[in-house]
C-alpha cells in the first residue's frame, strides 16, 4: 500500500491545500514526525500557510508498540517544532491509540491537548497525574477513512454527512458554541473523484453567519479563556 499513501503526499495534499487556501482556512495537520525528514516540502508549504502541526507519533505505529513511548513523543515534538518554529501543543495517537501512560507523558513533555477522545462536541479537561491536559473534539463519523474505506460509502457522502452534522450543531449552537472536526487524509479525500465534495463542505459552511474556522490551538485558547 506504500504507493497509495504516497499518492496523498505527491498529489492529494496539494488539492486539499488549494481548497483550504481558497477559503482562507488554516488547518491543523496531524503528522508523523518522520514526515519532516522525508517530505519536508509538504511540511514547509503547510507551515507557510500558517497551519498548525499536531503530533501523530514519529512513525505510524500504535503507542502500545512503542518500546520507549517518551522518546517517540519527544522526537516527534522536536521535529515538528524545528519545522514550524512553534511549540507542538497538540497530539493524536495513530489509530487514536494510547497506553495508560500516554496522557501523563504528554503533559510531562509539554503537550496541552489531545484529539484521541471522540466523546463530545465541546472540549473538556482530562485527569492526569500532574498538569493540565484537554480533549478537543475529533470525529470518527466525519472522517474519510471510516466513511469511504471502512463503510465504503460513495464519494458525495463526505459532503452530505458533513452538511447534516453541521446543520445539527449549528442549530444547537444557539445555546452555546459547538466544535466540529472534519477529518480527512490526502490519499482519501485528495483524489480526483472526491475533491469537489471537500470543496462543497466549505462553500456551504461559509454561507452561515457566526461560523469560525480555528486551528486546534486556537480552540484550546478560546476554551481555556472562557
mmCIF file of C-alpha atoms in Angstrom:
data_model
loop_
_atom_site.group_PDB
_atom_site.id
_atom_site.type_symbol
_atom_site.label_atom_id
_atom_site.label_comp_id
_atom_site.label_asym_id
_atom_site.label_seq_id
_atom_site.Cartn_x
_atom_site.Cartn_y
_atom_site.Cartn_z
ATOM 1 C CA UNK A 1 0.000 0.000 0.000
ATOM 2 C CA UNK A 2 3.002 2.341 0.057
ATOM 3 C CA UNK A 3 2.255 3.954 -3.288
ATOM 4 C CA UNK A 4 -1.383 4.525 -2.272
ATOM 5 C CA UNK A 5 -0.287 6.584 0.723
ATOM 6 C CA UNK A 6 2.426 8.202 -1.372
ATOM 7 C CA UNK A 7 -0.203 9.477 -3.799
ATOM 8 C CA UNK A 8 -1.607 11.557 -0.972
ATOM 9 C CA UNK A 9 1.728 13.235 -0.346
ATOM 10 C CA UNK A 10 2.606 13.707 -4.009
ATOM 11 C CA UNK A 11 -0.826 14.815 -5.282
ATOM 12 C CA UNK A 12 -3.688 14.715 -2.778
ATOM 13 C CA UNK A 13 -2.292 17.105 -0.186
ATOM 14 C CA UNK A 14 -1.955 19.855 -2.788
ATOM 15 C CA UNK A 15 -5.607 19.515 -3.809
ATOM 16 C CA UNK A 16 -6.743 19.724 -0.182
ATOM 17 C CA UNK A 17 -4.473 22.674 0.426
ATOM 18 C CA UNK A 18 -5.748 24.522 -2.655
ATOM 19 C CA UNK A 19 -9.319 24.212 -1.346
ATOM 20 C CA UNK A 20 -8.409 25.426 2.128
ATOM 21 C CA UNK A 21 -6.233 28.269 0.829
ATOM 22 C CA UNK A 22 -9.079 29.382 -1.453
ATOM 23 C CA UNK A 23 -11.415 29.536 1.550
ATOM 24 C CA UNK A 24 -8.697 31.160 3.723
ATOM 25 C CA UNK A 25 -8.872 28.309 6.232
ATOM 26 C CA UNK A 26 -5.809 27.198 8.202
ATOM 27 C CA UNK A 27 -5.836 23.501 9.038
ATOM 28 C CA UNK A 28 -4.470 21.533 11.943
ATOM 29 C CA UNK A 29 -2.346 18.862 10.302
ATOM 30 C CA UNK A 30 -1.583 15.743 12.312
ATOM 31 C CA UNK A 31 1.609 14.190 11.041
ATOM 32 C CA UNK A 32 4.189 11.597 11.900
ATOM 33 C CA UNK A 33 7.457 13.265 12.824
ATOM 34 C CA UNK A 34 9.245 11.310 10.113
ATOM 35 C CA UNK A 35 7.335 13.335 7.511
ATOM 36 C CA UNK A 36 9.531 16.316 8.397
ATOM 37 C CA UNK A 37 12.516 14.232 7.279
ATOM 38 C CA UNK A 38 11.039 12.513 4.227
ATOM 39 C CA UNK A 39 8.637 15.129 2.778
ATOM 40 C CA UNK A 40 9.959 18.470 4.074
ATOM 41 C CA UNK A 41 8.457 20.339 1.119
ATOM 42 C CA UNK A 42 4.945 19.317 2.222
ATOM 43 C CA UNK A 43 5.565 20.418 5.794
ATOM 44 C CA UNK A 44 7.228 23.678 4.736
ATOM 45 C CA UNK A 45 4.307 24.688 2.496
ATOM 46 C CA UNK A 46 1.753 23.947 5.214
ATOM 47 C CA UNK A 47 3.759 25.958 7.743
ATOM 48 C CA UNK A 48 3.951 28.790 5.211
ATOM 49 C CA UNK A 49 0.137 28.794 5.124
ATOM 50 C CA UNK A 50 0.159 29.004 8.946
ATOM 51 C CA UNK A 51 -1.231 25.537 9.508
ATOM 52 C CA UNK A 52 -0.769 24.065 12.957
ATOM 53 C CA UNK A 53 1.360 20.917 13.213
ATOM 54 C CA UNK A 54 -0.069 18.324 15.617
ATOM 55 C CA UNK A 55 1.976 15.329 16.746
ATOM 56 C CA UNK A 56 0.976 11.866 15.474
ATOM 57 C CA UNK A 57 3.906 9.785 16.769
ATOM 58 C CA UNK A 58 7.251 9.584 14.983
ATOM 59 C CA UNK A 59 6.047 6.753 12.714
ATOM 60 C CA UNK A 60 2.567 5.384 12.036
ATOM 61 C CA UNK A 61 2.583 2.858 14.865
ATOM 62 C CA UNK A 62 0.159 2.472 17.785
ATOM 63 C CA UNK A 63 1.530 3.700 21.077
ATOM 64 C CA UNK A 64 1.370 0.270 22.742
ATOM 65 C CA UNK A 65 4.028 -0.976 20.300
ATOM 66 C CA UNK A 66 6.492 1.793 21.118
ATOM 67 C CA UNK A 67 9.446 0.397 23.093
ATOM 68 C CA UNK A 68 10.087 3.875 24.545
ATOM 69 C CA UNK A 69 6.921 5.959 24.420
ATOM 70 C CA UNK A 70 8.503 9.067 25.916
ATOM 71 C CA UNK A 71 11.312 9.006 23.369
ATOM 72 C CA UNK A 72 8.814 8.730 20.497
ATOM 73 C CA UNK A 73 6.800 11.689 21.804
ATOM 74 C CA UNK A 74 9.955 13.729 22.405
ATOM 75 C CA UNK A 75 11.390 13.021 18.934
ATOM 76 C CA UNK A 76 8.098 13.910 17.247
ATOM 77 C CA UNK A 77 7.884 17.128 19.235
ATOM 78 C CA UNK A 78 11.435 18.097 18.360
ATOM 79 C CA UNK A 79 10.939 17.590 14.624
ATOM 80 C CA UNK A 80 7.604 19.420 14.466
ATOM 81 C CA UNK A 81 8.925 22.353 16.465
ATOM 82 C CA UNK A 82 12.023 22.631 14.293
ATOM 83 C CA UNK A 83 9.799 22.652 11.200
ATOM 84 C CA UNK A 84 7.231 25.153 12.467
ATOM 85 C CA UNK A 85 9.264 27.333 14.831
ATOM 86 C CA UNK A 86 6.410 26.963 17.335
ATOM 87 C CA UNK A 87 5.624 24.689 20.289
ATOM 88 C CA UNK A 88 3.837 21.443 19.459
ATOM 89 C CA UNK A 89 0.748 21.878 21.600
ATOM 90 C CA UNK A 90 -1.481 19.048 20.338
ATOM 91 C CA UNK A 91 -1.291 15.294 19.857
ATOM 92 C CA UNK A 92 -3.348 12.496 18.322
ATOM 93 C CA UNK A 93 -2.214 8.897 18.566
ATOM 94 C CA UNK A 94 -2.063 6.692 15.454
ATOM 95 C CA UNK A 95 -5.449 4.979 15.363
ATOM 96 C CA UNK A 96 -6.351 7.173 18.364
ATOM 97 C CA UNK A 97 -4.126 4.836 20.400
ATOM 98 C CA UNK A 98 -2.950 5.454 23.939
ATOM 99 C CA UNK A 99 -1.442 3.431 26.748
ATOM 100 C CA UNK A 100 -2.117 4.004 30.433
ATOM 101 C CA UNK A 101 0.976 6.214 30.479
ATOM 102 C CA UNK A 102 0.390 8.296 27.345
ATOM 103 C CA UNK A 103 -1.557 11.214 28.778
ATOM 104 C CA UNK A 104 0.834 11.720 31.693
ATOM 105 C CA UNK A 105 3.833 11.523 29.382
ATOM 106 C CA UNK A 106 2.296 14.085 27.030
ATOM 107 C CA UNK A 107 1.777 16.514 29.906
ATOM 108 C CA UNK A 108 5.339 15.999 31.089
ATOM 109 C CA UNK A 109 6.613 16.745 27.580
ATOM 110 C CA UNK A 110 4.631 19.996 27.379
ATOM 111 C CA UNK A 111 1.672 18.915 25.243
ATOM 112 C CA UNK A 112 -1.551 20.768 26.082
ATOM 113 C CA UNK A 113 -4.308 18.941 24.213
ATOM 114 C CA UNK A 114 -5.168 15.594 22.623
ATOM 115 C CA UNK A 115 -7.686 14.578 19.963
ATOM 116 C CA UNK A 116 -7.944 10.868 20.811
ATOM 117 C CA UNK A 117 -11.276 11.197 22.613
ATOM 118 C CA UNK A 118 -14.306 11.389 20.338
ATOM 119 C CA UNK A 119 -16.939 11.542 23.075
ATOM 120 C CA UNK A 120 -18.110 15.171 22.999
ATOM 121 C CA UNK A 121 -18.805 18.190 20.785
ATOM 122 C CA UNK A 122 -17.015 20.585 23.152
ATOM 123 C CA UNK A 123 -13.552 20.493 24.748
ATOM 124 C CA UNK A 124 -13.066 19.299 28.312
ATOM 125 C CA UNK A 125 -10.214 18.797 30.772
ATOM 126 C CA UNK A 126 -8.750 15.328 31.281
ATOM 127 C CA UNK A 127 -7.454 13.927 34.551
ATOM 128 C CA UNK A 128 -3.690 13.476 34.647
ATOM 129 C CA UNK A 129 -1.161 12.809 37.379
ATOM 130 C CA UNK A 130 0.135 16.365 37.205
ATOM 131 C CA UNK A 131 -0.653 19.287 34.917
ATOM 132 C CA UNK A 132 -3.473 20.376 32.626
ATOM 133 C CA UNK A 133 -4.418 18.452 29.503
ATOM 134 C CA UNK A 134 -7.539 18.957 27.408
ATOM 135 C CA UNK A 135 -9.512 16.790 24.991
ATOM 136 C CA UNK A 136 -10.546 18.577 21.789
ATOM 137 C CA UNK A 137 -13.333 17.123 19.626
ATOM 138 C CA UNK A 138 -12.234 14.802 16.843
ATOM 139 C CA UNK A 139 -14.536 12.638 14.748
ATOM 140 C CA UNK A 140 -14.779 9.084 13.512
ATOM 141 C CA UNK A 141 -18.131 9.900 11.894
ATOM 142 C CA UNK A 142 -16.994 12.883 9.800
ATOM 143 C CA UNK A 143 -13.827 11.053 8.829
ATOM 144 C CA UNK A 144 -12.982 9.961 5.316
ATOM 145 C CA UNK A 145 -11.179 6.760 6.329
ATOM 146 C CA UNK A 146 -14.200 5.477 8.211
ATOM 147 C CA UNK A 147 -16.690 6.801 5.679
ATOM 148 C CA UNK A 148 -15.019 5.718 2.454
ATOM 149 C CA UNK A 149 -12.590 2.928 3.342
ATOM 150 C CA UNK A 150 -14.425 1.179 6.177
ATOM 151 C CA UNK A 151 -18.088 1.858 5.390
ATOM 152 C CA UNK A 152 -17.356 2.164 1.644
ATOM 153 C CA UNK A 153 -19.786 4.996 1.117
ATOM 154 C CA UNK A 154 -19.832 6.809 -2.266
ATOM 155 C CA UNK A 155 -17.784 9.952 -2.836
ATOM 156 C CA UNK A 156 -20.621 12.526 -2.401
ATOM 157 C CA UNK A 157 -21.364 11.291 1.113
ATOM 158 C CA UNK A 158 -18.435 13.195 2.623
ATOM 159 C CA UNK A 159 -20.247 16.424 1.807
ATOM 160 C CA UNK A 160 -23.727 15.109 2.601
ATOM 161 C CA UNK A 161 -22.835 13.702 6.007
ATOM 162 C CA UNK A 162 -20.760 16.759 6.925
ATOM 163 C CA UNK A 163 -23.591 19.090 5.905
ATOM 164 C CA UNK A 164 -26.110 17.183 8.046
ATOM 165 C CA UNK A 165 -23.760 17.132 11.042
ATOM 166 C CA UNK A 166 -23.104 20.831 10.609
ATOM 167 C CA UNK A 167 -26.822 21.661 10.429
ATOM 168 C CA UNK A 168 -27.464 19.921 13.747
ATOM 169 C CA UNK A 169 -24.549 21.528 15.575
ATOM 170 C CA UNK A 170 -25.286 24.929 14.060
ATOM 171 C CA UNK A 171 -28.840 24.743 15.388
ATOM 172 C CA UNK A 172 -27.664 23.571 18.813
ATOM 173 C CA UNK A 173 -25.052 26.304 18.999
ATOM 174 C CA UNK A 174 -27.786 28.810 19.781
ATOM 175 C CA UNK A 175 -27.402 27.511 23.338
ATOM 176 C CA UNK A 176 -23.592 27.558 23.337
ATOM 177 C CA UNK A 177 -20.724 27.106 20.915
ATOM 178 C CA UNK A 178 -20.066 23.675 19.392
ATOM 179 C CA UNK A 179 -16.881 22.340 17.858
ATOM 180 C CA UNK A 180 -16.969 20.317 14.644
ATOM 181 C CA UNK A 181 -13.982 18.491 13.184
ATOM 182 C CA UNK A 182 -13.761 17.378 9.564
ATOM 183 C CA UNK A 183 -11.078 14.671 9.453
ATOM 184 C CA UNK A 184 -9.599 13.991 6.028
ATOM 185 C CA UNK A 185 -6.494 12.284 4.693
ATOM 186 C CA UNK A 186 -4.667 13.277 1.491
ATOM 187 C CA UNK A 187 -4.744 9.817 -0.083
ATOM 188 C CA UNK A 188 -8.506 9.522 0.508
ATOM 189 C CA UNK A 189 -10.165 12.921 0.044
ATOM 190 C CA UNK A 190 -7.385 14.290 -2.143
ATOM 191 C CA UNK A 191 -8.248 12.040 -5.086
ATOM 192 C CA UNK A 192 -9.867 13.408 -8.200
ATOM 193 C CA UNK A 193 -13.342 11.946 -7.704
ATOM 194 C CA UNK A 194 -13.699 13.273 -4.124
ATOM 195 C CA UNK A 195 -12.036 16.679 -4.030
ATOM 196 C CA UNK A 196 -15.082 18.592 -5.309
ATOM 197 C CA UNK A 197 -17.121 17.315 -2.364
ATOM 198 C CA UNK A 198 -14.436 18.507 0.031
ATOM 199 C CA UNK A 199 -14.721 21.933 -1.584
ATOM 200 C CA UNK A 200 -18.513 21.921 -1.225
ATOM 201 C CA UNK A 201 -18.196 21.492 2.549
ATOM 202 C CA UNK A 202 -16.625 24.913 2.958
ATOM 203 C CA UNK A 203 -18.745 26.578 0.299
ATOM 204 C CA UNK A 204 -21.726 25.504 2.403
ATOM 205 C CA UNK A 205 -20.369 26.369 5.847
ATOM 206 C CA UNK A 206 -19.232 29.828 4.833
ATOM 207 C CA UNK A 207 -22.790 30.742 3.860
ATOM 208 C CA UNK A 208 -23.742 30.697 7.561
ATOM 209 C CA UNK A 209 -23.236 33.556 10.000
ATOM 210 C CA UNK A 210 -21.315 33.059 13.209
ATOM 211 C CA UNK A 211 -19.146 30.188 11.958
ATOM 212 C CA UNK A 212 -15.470 30.480 12.869
ATOM 213 C CA UNK A 213 -12.702 28.270 11.462
ATOM 214 C CA UNK A 214 -9.999 27.669 14.050
ATOM 215 C CA UNK A 215 -6.920 25.508 14.477
ATOM 216 C CA UNK A 216 -6.690 23.168 17.436
ATOM 217 C CA UNK A 217 -4.525 25.535 19.453
ATOM 218 C CA UNK A 218 -6.942 28.398 18.780
ATOM 219 C CA UNK A 219 -9.854 26.250 20.019
ATOM 220 C CA UNK A 220 -7.834 25.417 23.130
ATOM 221 C CA UNK A 221 -7.040 29.077 23.828
ATOM 222 C CA UNK A 222 -10.703 30.001 23.326
ATOM 223 C CA UNK A 223 -11.898 27.255 25.657
ATOM 224 C CA UNK A 224 -9.357 27.901 28.411
ATOM 225 C CA UNK A 225 -10.048 31.627 28.179
ATOM 226 C CA UNK A 226 -13.846 31.299 28.572
#
